[in-house]
Amino acid sequence: MKNRILYIVLLFSSLINSIAQFTEVPTPTNTALYSGCTSIGPSNYAYIWVCGAGGKVYKGRNNPLSLTWLNVSGNLPANAELVTIAAIDTMIAFTGANISTTAYIYKTTNSGTNWVQQFSQPNGHINTVWMRNALTGFAYGNPVGGRWSLWRTTNGGSTWDSTGRYLPASGNETGYNNSMWCVGDTIIFGTNNTRTYFSSNHGASWQIQSTGTETNIFSIYWDFYLPSRLFAGSTSSFMNSSNFGSNWLIQQNVPGTGNIMGICSYTPGVYGITETIHLYIRSNKIYSGQYFSGNWAQFYTSPAGNYTFMFQKRNEPPPAIQGMGSMVAVRDNGGVSICFTCRWGGIRKLGNKIPTSFSISQNYPNPFNPTTKIKFQIPARSAGGAKLSNAKLIVYDILGREVQTLVNEQLTPGTYEVDFEGTNLSSGVYYYTFSAGDFVETKRMVLIK
């Protein structure tokens, strides 16, 4: 029994490390980055936006081959601390700024060439701007004059109105950058006062929710795979709630030191492991594991600097375009770590029939736009039929450059299927090579947009 448990733990660890790999894509700045988001652009291309100190905003196409950052700071004040950003598409985005003791919201409609000030609040500090769509959004900031700063827009930010959204502050409580999550009319945000605040009607009324022994809630994450499941990070604990934060279960002494400033998740869907894999950031490290089994481990260490925020696509529901699932972690030195392979979906095992030979099928459909399926088979290699085979499935462009590793792990005998999507790739010819044991075969596929 102990050997079986050890095998499952090792298998899980191998699974995470083979599917999830972070790549360094630093911005041109060496100043702090505080936030980021993703958006969909023309032809369903995915884009990554990041922002930070010095009024800096950068945007890049979510392409594992060549992500190049464009400076889209435009006319934003050079002394602005940009702590939150919400992009609608490749042209429209909102950012929250703090300059001295005044909070601002800016909007661009031309991809950052120009930013227009929409809002200001003296003696304020904005924490999060969250846009449901191009017209409707919500923003929250630290209390001013004894009440939380809560604003709503229904006209694309032309006006930000706090009417009907009164929430008195308790004592000297305050909030944290990006410590808010919205799903439809549901809003929840963290504080430094052993509580979260929850609204089910877009801020018209609020419920106070105790976080028990955890004083500071630095990050909040809504897990789309687990309905109504919220996760939160504090100074020492990783927390979860199955009832929208009415009760929090606290997992203390998780690995690492420092505040948990960001949480993400994905589901690989292989080996029958369907439980969500969570990742969180603390100081200069990224940790991964399964919350309910408690299998946490250090996963990645930044080459320099400490992480300030981690994000993936934040709008609901989970995207049909898998490329939007890439995880991005920004740091206090302009550094950016991106996991292009941390995506929704994964490898699917089809049925229980054991093949008699290795094989790789032609992708279907072919040509494709933007998603296609690739099927491969692994035969039994021992009398018991349970021997693992180290399987690799890698996609290359026409120049032989690696585009994406779809599979790189040990698999039991069976028939498998994996999705490949070319959302962030150009039209053209690509090749995929499947290798397992002594078997190697390459096939050609065509992406047409």
Tab-separated table of C-alpha atoms in Angstrom:
chain	number	residue	atom	x	y	z
A	1	MET	CA	0.000	0.000	0.000
A	2	LYS	CA	2.833	2.386	0.908
A	3	ASN	CA	4.556	1.660	-2.412
A	4	ARG	CA	1.337	2.430	-4.283
A	5	ILE	CA	0.940	5.765	-2.494
A	6	LEU	CA	4.577	6.621	-3.211
A	7	TYR	CA	4.056	5.722	-6.871
A	8	ILE	CA	1.020	8.019	-7.123
A	9	VAL	CA	2.910	10.891	-5.491
A	10	LEU	CA	5.900	10.448	-7.826
A	11	LEU	CA	3.591	10.125	-10.809
A	12	PHE	CA	1.813	13.329	-9.857
A	13	SER	CA	5.121	15.153	-9.426
A	14	SER	CA	6.302	13.924	-12.829
A	15	LEU	CA	3.003	14.983	-14.374
A	16	ILE	CA	3.280	18.562	-13.138
A	17	ASN	CA	6.899	18.954	-14.173
A	18	SER	CA	6.341	17.522	-17.651
A	19	ILE	CA	3.277	19.614	-18.472
A	20	ALA	CA	4.041	22.887	-16.713
A	21	GLN	CA	7.246	24.734	-17.556
A	22	PHE	CA	7.934	28.419	-16.987
A	23	THR	CA	9.917	30.536	-19.431
A	24	GLU	CA	11.518	33.895	-18.700
A	25	VAL	CA	10.237	36.716	-20.947
A	26	PRO	CA	11.434	39.896	-19.187
A	27	THR	CA	10.097	43.325	-20.112
A	28	PRO	CA	12.467	46.132	-21.151
A	29	THR	CA	12.090	47.774	-17.736
A	30	ASN	CA	13.857	46.867	-14.500
A	31	THR	CA	11.259	48.573	-12.334
A	32	ALA	CA	8.497	46.796	-10.459
A	33	LEU	CA	5.531	45.187	-12.194
A	34	TYR	CA	2.388	44.908	-10.124
A	35	SER	CA	-0.344	43.404	-12.264
A	36	GLY	CA	-1.356	41.923	-15.599
A	37	CYS	CA	-4.165	40.395	-17.620
A	38	THR	CA	-4.908	38.642	-20.913
A	39	SER	CA	-7.144	39.578	-23.818
A	40	ILE	CA	-8.280	38.333	-27.215
A	41	GLY	CA	-7.212	40.221	-30.321
A	42	PRO	CA	-7.812	39.902	-34.093
A	43	SER	CA	-8.016	36.363	-35.482
A	44	ASN	CA	-8.471	35.128	-31.892
A	45	TYR	CA	-4.845	35.817	-31.024
A	46	ALA	CA	-4.243	35.983	-27.288
A	47	TYR	CA	-2.361	38.921	-25.771
A	48	ILE	CA	-0.695	39.491	-22.420
A	49	TRP	CA	-0.695	42.914	-20.722
A	50	VAL	CA	1.474	43.864	-17.716
A	51	CYS	CA	1.795	47.140	-15.817
A	52	GLY	CA	3.766	48.620	-12.961
A	53	ALA	CA	5.837	51.470	-11.577
A	54	GLY	CA	6.828	54.492	-13.623
A	55	GLY	CA	3.545	54.478	-15.539
A	56	LYS	CA	4.696	51.475	-17.596
A	57	VAL	CA	2.372	49.215	-19.584
A	58	TYR	CA	3.642	46.471	-21.904
A	59	LYS	CA	1.722	44.217	-24.252
A	60	GLY	CA	2.813	41.108	-26.130
A	61	ARG	CA	1.218	38.403	-28.228
A	62	ASN	CA	0.971	35.159	-26.284
A	63	ASN	CA	3.358	33.277	-28.563
A	64	PRO	CA	5.808	30.709	-27.153
A	65	LEU	CA	8.050	31.139	-30.208
A	66	SER	CA	8.603	34.874	-30.047
A	67	LEU	CA	6.826	37.000	-27.463
A	68	THR	CA	8.013	40.570	-27.973
A	69	TRP	CA	6.928	43.272	-25.569
A	70	LEU	CA	5.556	46.528	-26.958
A	71	ASN	CA	5.658	49.617	-24.760
A	72	VAL	CA	2.040	50.839	-24.737
A	73	SER	CA	2.427	53.333	-21.886
A	74	GLY	CA	1.499	56.215	-24.186
A	75	ASN	CA	0.895	59.422	-22.243
A	76	LEU	CA	0.482	57.843	-18.799
A	77	PRO	CA	2.183	59.891	-16.061
A	78	ALA	CA	5.739	58.763	-15.401
A	79	ASN	CA	5.158	58.970	-11.645
A	80	ALA	CA	2.085	56.695	-11.707
A	81	GLU	CA	2.091	53.409	-9.833
A	82	LEU	CA	-0.070	51.188	-12.044
A	83	VAL	CA	-1.337	48.431	-9.760
A	84	THR	CA	-4.142	46.882	-11.804
A	85	ILE	CA	-5.073	46.458	-15.472
A	86	ALA	CA	-8.117	45.061	-17.282
A	87	ALA	CA	-7.971	44.617	-21.069
A	88	ILE	CA	-11.041	44.019	-23.215
A	89	ASP	CA	-9.186	43.265	-26.448
A	90	THR	CA	-5.952	44.340	-28.100
A	91	MET	CA	-7.175	47.950	-28.372
A	92	ILE	CA	-9.242	48.691	-25.233
A	93	ALA	CA	-7.838	48.490	-21.710
A	94	PHE	CA	-8.304	50.101	-18.287
A	95	THR	CA	-5.633	50.645	-15.662
A	96	GLY	CA	-5.784	51.796	-12.065
A	97	ALA	CA	-3.088	54.224	-10.933
A	98	ASN	CA	-1.962	55.731	-7.650
A	99	ILE	CA	-0.050	59.013	-7.790
A	100	SER	CA	1.000	60.371	-4.420
A	101	THR	CA	-2.281	60.398	-2.442
A	102	THR	CA	-4.703	60.323	-5.372
A	103	ALA	CA	-6.243	57.314	-7.133
A	104	TYR	CA	-6.959	57.343	-10.873
A	105	ILE	CA	-8.510	55.193	-13.585
A	106	TYR	CA	-7.264	55.540	-17.172
A	107	LYS	CA	-8.614	54.025	-20.380
A	108	THR	CA	-7.131	53.468	-23.833
A	109	THR	CA	-9.083	52.694	-26.995
A	110	ASN	CA	-6.093	52.668	-29.356
A	111	SER	CA	-3.815	50.017	-27.881
A	112	GLY	CA	-2.039	52.354	-25.483
A	113	THR	CA	-1.113	55.135	-27.863
A	114	ASN	CA	-3.222	57.466	-25.725
A	115	TRP	CA	-4.736	57.047	-22.284
A	116	VAL	CA	-7.671	59.149	-21.085
A	117	GLN	CA	-8.214	59.865	-17.393
A	118	GLN	CA	-11.719	58.734	-16.437
A	119	PHE	CA	-11.720	59.112	-12.692
A	120	SER	CA	-9.776	60.473	-9.730
A	121	GLN	CA	-10.200	60.271	-5.970
A	122	PRO	CA	-8.165	62.504	-3.635
A	123	ASN	CA	-6.708	60.701	-0.612
A	124	GLY	CA	-7.591	57.405	-2.256
A	125	HIS	CA	-5.726	54.269	-3.262
A	126	ILE	CA	-7.145	52.015	-5.951
A	127	ASN	CA	-6.587	48.255	-5.692
A	128	THR	CA	-8.421	46.577	-8.562
A	129	VAL	CA	-10.277	47.403	-11.762
A	130	TRP	CA	-12.301	44.494	-13.133
A	131	MET	CA	-14.212	44.689	-16.420
A	132	ARG	CA	-16.946	42.154	-17.158
A	133	ASN	CA	-17.092	43.405	-20.739
A	134	ALA	CA	-16.428	46.622	-22.661
A	135	LEU	CA	-19.227	48.466	-20.833
A	136	THR	CA	-19.681	47.000	-17.357
A	137	GLY	CA	-17.021	46.920	-14.678
A	138	PHE	CA	-16.266	47.319	-10.980
A	139	ALA	CA	-13.393	48.912	-9.081
A	140	TYR	CA	-12.424	48.845	-5.431
A	141	GLY	CA	-10.010	50.914	-3.408
A	142	ASN	CA	-9.019	51.513	0.189
A	143	PRO	CA	-11.506	53.273	2.484
A	144	VAL	CA	-11.784	57.046	2.333
A	145	GLY	CA	-13.790	58.981	4.894
A	146	GLY	CA	-14.823	55.819	6.751
A	147	ARG	CA	-16.259	53.956	3.740
A	148	TRP	CA	-14.779	51.566	1.227
A	149	SER	CA	-14.146	53.089	-2.200
A	150	LEU	CA	-16.409	51.062	-4.487
A	151	TRP	CA	-17.353	52.161	-8.006
A	152	ARG	CA	-19.342	50.694	-10.848
A	153	THR	CA	-19.497	51.605	-14.538
A	154	THR	CA	-22.086	50.564	-17.112
A	155	ASN	CA	-20.901	52.829	-19.926
A	156	GLY	CA	-17.329	51.782	-20.545
A	157	GLY	CA	-15.917	53.988	-17.812
A	158	SER	CA	-17.372	57.293	-18.968
A	159	THR	CA	-18.680	57.466	-15.416
A	160	TRP	CA	-17.660	55.534	-12.305
A	161	ASP	CA	-20.457	55.741	-9.764
A	162	SER	CA	-20.505	54.711	-6.088
A	163	THR	CA	-24.221	55.441	-5.623
A	164	GLY	CA	-25.956	52.563	-3.828
A	165	ARG	CA	-22.670	50.868	-3.039
A	166	TYR	CA	-22.102	52.019	0.508
A	167	LEU	CA	-19.888	49.821	2.665
A	168	PRO	CA	-18.608	51.281	5.966
A	169	ALA	CA	-15.034	50.471	6.932
A	170	SER	CA	-14.209	48.929	10.289
A	171	GLY	CA	-11.445	50.784	12.078
A	172	ASN	CA	-8.291	51.225	9.998
A	173	GLU	CA	-8.875	48.296	7.677
A	174	THR	CA	-7.505	48.441	4.168
A	175	GLY	CA	-7.232	46.256	1.086
A	176	TYR	CA	-4.511	44.924	-1.214
A	177	ASN	CA	-3.681	45.282	-4.885
A	178	ASN	CA	-5.500	42.706	-7.039
A	179	SER	CA	-7.125	41.018	-4.030
A	180	MET	CA	-10.558	40.882	-5.650
A	181	TRP	CA	-12.459	38.473	-7.884
A	182	CYS	CA	-15.670	38.949	-9.864
A	183	VAL	CA	-17.931	36.396	-11.548
A	184	GLY	CA	-21.089	37.905	-13.006
A	185	ASP	CA	-22.701	39.920	-10.195
A	186	THR	CA	-20.609	38.137	-7.556
A	187	ILE	CA	-17.750	40.150	-6.030
A	188	ILE	CA	-15.393	39.247	-3.204
A	189	PHE	CA	-12.355	41.159	-1.958
A	190	GLY	CA	-9.759	40.764	0.763
A	191	THR	CA	-8.692	43.001	3.631
A	192	ASN	CA	-6.125	43.294	6.432
A	193	ASN	CA	-8.818	42.792	9.070
A	194	THR	CA	-9.441	39.002	9.307
A	195	ARG	CA	-12.310	39.287	6.858
A	196	THR	CA	-13.411	39.234	3.248
A	197	TYR	CA	-16.374	41.155	1.857
A	198	PHE	CA	-18.862	39.422	-0.431
A	199	SER	CA	-21.616	40.749	-2.698
A	200	SER	CA	-23.999	38.760	-4.889
A	201	ASN	CA	-25.605	41.818	-6.524
A	202	HIS	CA	-22.655	43.721	-8.001
A	203	GLY	CA	-21.972	45.679	-4.850
A	204	ALA	CA	-25.481	46.809	-3.891
A	205	SER	CA	-25.181	44.995	-0.541
A	206	TRP	CA	-22.340	43.235	1.277
A	207	GLN	CA	-21.717	40.382	3.699
A	208	ILE	CA	-18.820	40.296	6.159
A	209	GLN	CA	-16.989	36.945	6.109
A	210	SER	CA	-14.524	35.962	8.807
A	211	THR	CA	-11.131	34.534	7.805
A	212	GLY	CA	-10.471	33.274	11.317
A	213	THR	CA	-6.834	33.448	12.322
A	214	GLU	CA	-5.718	34.806	8.950
A	215	THR	CA	-5.426	38.582	9.166
A	216	ASN	CA	-4.235	39.611	5.686
A	217	ILE	CA	-5.812	38.303	2.486
A	218	PHE	CA	-3.409	39.209	-0.313
A	219	SER	CA	-4.915	37.161	-3.143
A	220	ILE	CA	-8.252	35.644	-4.140
A	221	TYR	CA	-8.867	33.125	-6.910
A	222	TRP	CA	-12.095	31.632	-8.274
A	223	ASP	CA	-11.577	28.064	-9.511
A	224	PHE	CA	-13.710	27.471	-12.609
A	225	TYR	CA	-13.262	23.706	-12.336
A	226	LEU	CA	-14.810	23.582	-8.899
A	227	PRO	CA	-18.127	25.469	-8.852
A	228	SER	CA	-18.401	27.956	-6.002
A	229	ARG	CA	-14.863	27.129	-4.905
A	230	LEU	CA	-12.756	30.100	-3.845
A	231	PHE	CA	-9.084	30.078	-2.896
A	232	ALA	CA	-7.178	32.751	-1.017
A	233	GLY	CA	-3.638	33.423	0.079
A	234	SER	CA	-2.464	35.033	3.314
A	235	THR	CA	0.912	35.488	4.976
A	236	SER	CA	1.205	31.908	6.156
A	237	SER	CA	-1.702	29.928	4.738
A	238	PHE	CA	-3.468	28.695	1.620
A	239	MET	CA	-7.232	28.809	2.115
A	240	ASN	CA	-10.328	27.529	0.345
A	241	SER	CA	-14.080	27.992	0.614
A	242	SER	CA	-16.878	25.944	-0.917
A	243	ASN	CA	-19.613	28.467	-0.063
A	244	PHE	CA	-18.443	31.761	-1.570
A	245	GLY	CA	-16.327	32.620	1.461
A	246	SER	CA	-18.923	32.142	4.190
A	247	ASN	CA	-16.480	29.666	5.729
A	248	TRP	CA	-12.785	29.312	5.005
A	249	LEU	CA	-10.769	26.130	5.483
A	250	ILE	CA	-7.176	26.985	6.295
A	251	GLN	CA	-4.172	24.937	5.220
A	252	GLN	CA	-1.323	26.299	7.296
A	253	ASN	CA	2.424	25.883	6.913
A	254	VAL	CA	2.359	25.409	3.158
A	255	PRO	CA	5.841	25.596	1.575
A	256	GLY	CA	7.657	28.892	1.238
A	257	THR	CA	8.053	32.149	3.098
A	258	GLY	CA	6.426	35.501	2.483
A	259	ASN	CA	2.951	36.528	1.420
A	260	ILE	CA	0.971	34.469	-1.111
A	261	MET	CA	0.428	37.195	-3.709
A	262	GLY	CA	-1.207	35.223	-6.520
A	263	ILE	CA	-2.956	31.905	-7.257
A	264	CYS	CA	-3.733	30.082	-10.510
A	265	SER	CA	-4.861	26.592	-11.521
A	266	TYR	CA	-5.174	24.141	-14.386
A	267	THR	CA	-6.315	20.561	-14.921
A	268	PRO	CA	-4.000	18.265	-16.910
A	269	GLY	CA	-6.582	15.490	-17.199
A	270	VAL	CA	-4.209	12.532	-17.625
A	271	TYR	CA	-3.724	9.314	-15.606
A	272	GLY	CA	-7.237	9.848	-14.331
A	273	ILE	CA	-5.917	12.736	-12.230
A	274	THR	CA	-8.664	15.288	-12.715
A	275	GLU	CA	-8.131	17.234	-9.511
A	276	THR	CA	-7.065	20.767	-10.245
A	277	ILE	CA	-3.375	21.607	-9.909
A	278	HIS	CA	-2.894	24.910	-8.110
A	279	LEU	CA	0.100	27.199	-8.282
A	280	TYR	CA	0.876	30.074	-5.954
A	281	ILE	CA	3.693	32.605	-5.599
A	282	ARG	CA	5.657	33.501	-2.472
A	283	SER	CA	8.740	35.732	-2.582
A	284	ASN	CA	10.890	34.502	-5.483
A	285	LYS	CA	9.325	31.060	-5.920
A	286	ILE	CA	6.327	29.379	-7.520
A	287	TYR	CA	4.819	26.368	-5.757
A	288	SER	CA	2.496	23.737	-7.188
A	289	GLY	CA	0.304	21.034	-5.768
A	290	GLN	CA	-3.158	19.640	-5.192
A	291	TYR	CA	-4.958	21.443	-2.412
A	292	PHE	CA	-7.118	18.554	-1.232
A	293	SER	CA	-4.301	15.999	-1.090
A	294	GLY	CA	-1.792	18.461	0.330
A	295	ASN	CA	0.962	17.478	-2.119
A	296	TRP	CA	2.810	20.820	-2.361
A	297	ALA	CA	6.283	21.314	-3.766
A	298	GLN	CA	8.559	24.106	-4.901
A	299	PHE	CA	8.221	24.286	-8.655
A	300	TYR	CA	10.125	27.275	-10.031
A	301	THR	CA	12.567	29.889	-8.748
A	302	SER	CA	12.953	33.270	-10.417
A	303	PRO	CA	16.448	34.162	-11.661
A	304	ALA	CA	16.152	37.506	-9.841
A	305	GLY	CA	13.525	39.549	-8.027
A	306	ASN	CA	10.380	38.632	-6.081
A	307	TYR	CA	6.943	37.874	-7.497
A	308	THR	CA	4.183	40.420	-6.996
A	309	PHE	CA	1.242	38.887	-8.888
A	310	MET	CA	0.267	35.836	-10.932
A	311	PHE	CA	-2.606	35.649	-13.390
A	312	GLN	CA	-4.262	33.868	-16.281
A	313	LYS	CA	-7.500	34.623	-18.111
A	314	ARG	CA	-9.769	36.104	-15.446
A	315	ASN	CA	-13.096	36.579	-17.190
A	316	GLU	CA	-15.700	33.862	-17.089
A	317	PRO	CA	-16.275	31.183	-18.295
A	318	PRO	CA	-13.013	29.301	-18.952
A	319	PRO	CA	-11.896	30.097	-22.479
A	320	ALA	CA	-12.510	27.803	-25.404
A	321	ILE	CA	-9.106	28.896	-26.673
A	322	GLN	CA	-6.568	26.935	-24.683
A	323	GLY	CA	-3.775	29.417	-25.295
A	324	MET	CA	-5.557	31.811	-22.994
A	325	GLY	CA	-4.749	29.476	-20.134
A	326	SER	CA	-1.075	30.453	-20.076
A	327	MET	CA	-0.016	31.508	-16.574
A	328	VAL	CA	1.992	34.682	-16.079
A	329	ALA	CA	3.864	35.767	-12.950
A	330	VAL	CA	5.334	39.290	-12.731
A	331	ARG	CA	8.099	40.503	-10.444
A	332	ASP	CA	9.408	43.591	-8.712
A	333	ASN	CA	12.306	43.972	-11.168
A	334	GLY	CA	10.449	43.922	-14.488
A	335	GLY	CA	10.818	40.156	-14.808
A	336	VAL	CA	8.027	37.980	-16.211
A	337	SER	CA	7.734	34.190	-15.965
A	338	ILE	CA	5.261	32.575	-18.381
A	339	CYS	CA	4.007	29.008	-18.479
A	340	PHE	CA	2.789	28.560	-22.041
A	341	THR	CA	1.906	24.919	-21.350
A	342	CYS	CA	-0.212	25.475	-18.215
A	343	ARG	CA	-3.493	25.263	-20.082
A	344	TRP	CA	-6.974	23.926	-19.668
A	345	GLY	CA	-7.437	20.439	-21.037
A	346	GLY	CA	-4.644	17.897	-21.448
A	347	ILE	CA	-4.185	14.310	-22.541
A	348	ARG	CA	-7.205	12.048	-22.695
A	349	LYS	CA	-7.017	8.276	-22.526
A	350	LEU	CA	-9.583	6.660	-24.832
A	351	GLY	CA	-11.106	3.402	-23.591
A	352	ASN	CA	-9.354	0.412	-22.044
A	353	LYS	CA	-8.295	-1.552	-25.113
A	354	ILE	CA	-4.545	-2.229	-25.286
A	355	PRO	CA	-2.998	-1.596	-28.745
A	356	THR	CA	-0.608	-4.106	-30.319
A	357	SER	CA	1.897	-1.555	-31.659
A	358	PHE	CA	3.047	2.044	-31.417
A	359	SER	CA	1.353	4.422	-33.825
A	360	ILE	CA	0.605	8.077	-34.426
A	361	SER	CA	-2.450	9.142	-36.432
A	362	GLN	CA	-2.870	12.030	-38.799
A	363	ASN	CA	-4.257	15.026	-36.957
A	364	TYR	CA	-7.942	15.746	-37.451
A	365	PRO	CA	-9.142	18.042	-38.843
A	366	ASN	CA	-6.338	18.872	-41.237
A	367	PRO	CA	-6.080	21.640	-42.371
A	368	PHE	CA	-7.321	23.168	-39.097
A	369	ASN	CA	-8.183	26.519	-37.504
A	370	PRO	CA	-7.367	26.916	-34.711
A	371	THR	CA	-7.662	23.513	-32.949
A	372	THR	CA	-6.911	19.982	-34.046
A	373	LYS	CA	-6.670	16.565	-32.366
A	374	ILE	CA	-3.749	14.125	-32.475
A	375	LYS	CA	-4.195	10.476	-31.509
A	376	PHE	CA	-1.415	8.025	-30.648
A	377	GLN	CA	-1.135	4.480	-29.314
A	378	ILE	CA	1.173	2.761	-26.853
A	379	PRO	CA	1.197	-1.087	-26.769
A	380	ALA	CA	1.811	-3.434	-23.877
A	381	ARG	CA	5.529	-4.079	-23.497
A	382	SER	CA	5.382	-6.738	-20.805
A	383	ALA	CA	3.315	-9.770	-19.995
A	384	GLY	CA	1.270	-7.811	-17.491
A	385	GLY	CA	0.756	-4.974	-19.943
A	386	ALA	CA	1.420	-2.349	-17.309
A	387	LYS	CA	4.932	-1.190	-18.195
A	388	LEU	CA	5.267	2.569	-18.638
A	389	SER	CA	6.622	4.068	-21.857
A	390	ASN	CA	8.355	7.412	-22.015
A	391	ALA	CA	6.286	9.179	-24.683
A	392	LYS	CA	7.028	12.496	-26.378
A	393	LEU	CA	4.877	14.452	-28.808
A	394	ILE	CA	6.456	17.699	-30.018
A	395	VAL	CA	5.255	20.227	-32.592
A	396	TYR	CA	7.775	22.047	-34.824
A	397	ASP	CA	7.478	24.857	-37.331
A	398	ILE	CA	8.717	24.591	-40.911
A	399	LEU	CA	12.191	25.782	-39.816
A	400	GLY	CA	12.496	22.989	-37.281
A	401	ARG	CA	11.990	25.221	-34.240
A	402	GLU	CA	10.091	23.659	-31.356
A	403	VAL	CA	6.625	25.221	-31.063
A	404	GLN	CA	5.165	23.230	-28.209
A	405	THR	CA	5.721	20.002	-26.286
A	406	LEU	CA	2.311	18.361	-26.060
A	407	VAL	CA	3.453	15.198	-24.264
A	408	ASN	CA	6.640	14.391	-22.379
A	409	GLU	CA	5.974	11.775	-19.734
A	410	GLN	CA	5.606	8.119	-18.931
A	411	LEU	CA	2.308	6.598	-20.064
A	412	THR	CA	0.737	3.211	-19.542
A	413	PRO	CA	-0.402	1.182	-22.596
A	414	GLY	CA	-3.471	2.565	-24.315
A	415	THR	CA	-4.836	4.977	-26.906
A	416	TYR	CA	-4.475	8.663	-26.166
A	417	GLU	CA	-5.694	11.902	-27.698
A	418	VAL	CA	-4.356	15.394	-27.196
A	419	ASP	CA	-5.475	18.771	-28.519
A	420	PHE	CA	-3.203	21.230	-30.276
A	421	GLU	CA	-4.320	24.787	-30.894
A	422	GLY	CA	-2.686	27.355	-33.139
A	423	THR	CA	-4.385	30.476	-31.838
A	424	ASN	CA	-1.091	32.289	-31.404
A	425	LEU	CA	0.608	30.883	-34.519
A	426	SER	CA	0.719	32.054	-38.107
A	427	SER	CA	-0.860	30.133	-40.980
A	428	GLY	CA	1.480	27.570	-42.495
A	429	VAL	CA	2.909	24.070	-42.355
A	430	TYR	CA	3.837	22.473	-39.030
A	431	TYR	CA	5.209	19.047	-38.130
A	432	TYR	CA	4.631	16.841	-35.110
A	433	THR	CA	6.955	14.055	-34.010
A	434	PHE	CA	5.883	11.211	-31.750
A	435	SER	CA	8.535	9.068	-30.077
A	436	ALA	CA	8.227	6.237	-27.548
A	437	GLY	CA	10.755	3.489	-27.002
A	438	ASP	CA	12.409	2.842	-30.362
A	439	PHE	CA	9.425	4.207	-32.271
A	440	VAL	CA	9.718	7.620	-33.978
A	441	GLU	CA	7.360	9.071	-36.602
A	442	THR	CA	6.727	12.559	-37.936
A	443	LYS	CA	3.611	13.860	-39.671
A	444	ARG	CA	2.708	17.104	-41.383
A	445	MET	CA	-0.228	19.368	-40.575
A	446	VAL	CA	-1.475	22.681	-41.976
A	447	LEU	CA	-2.861	25.665	-40.097
A	448	ILE	CA	-5.075	27.925	-42.250
A	449	LYS	CA	-6.570	31.137	-40.901
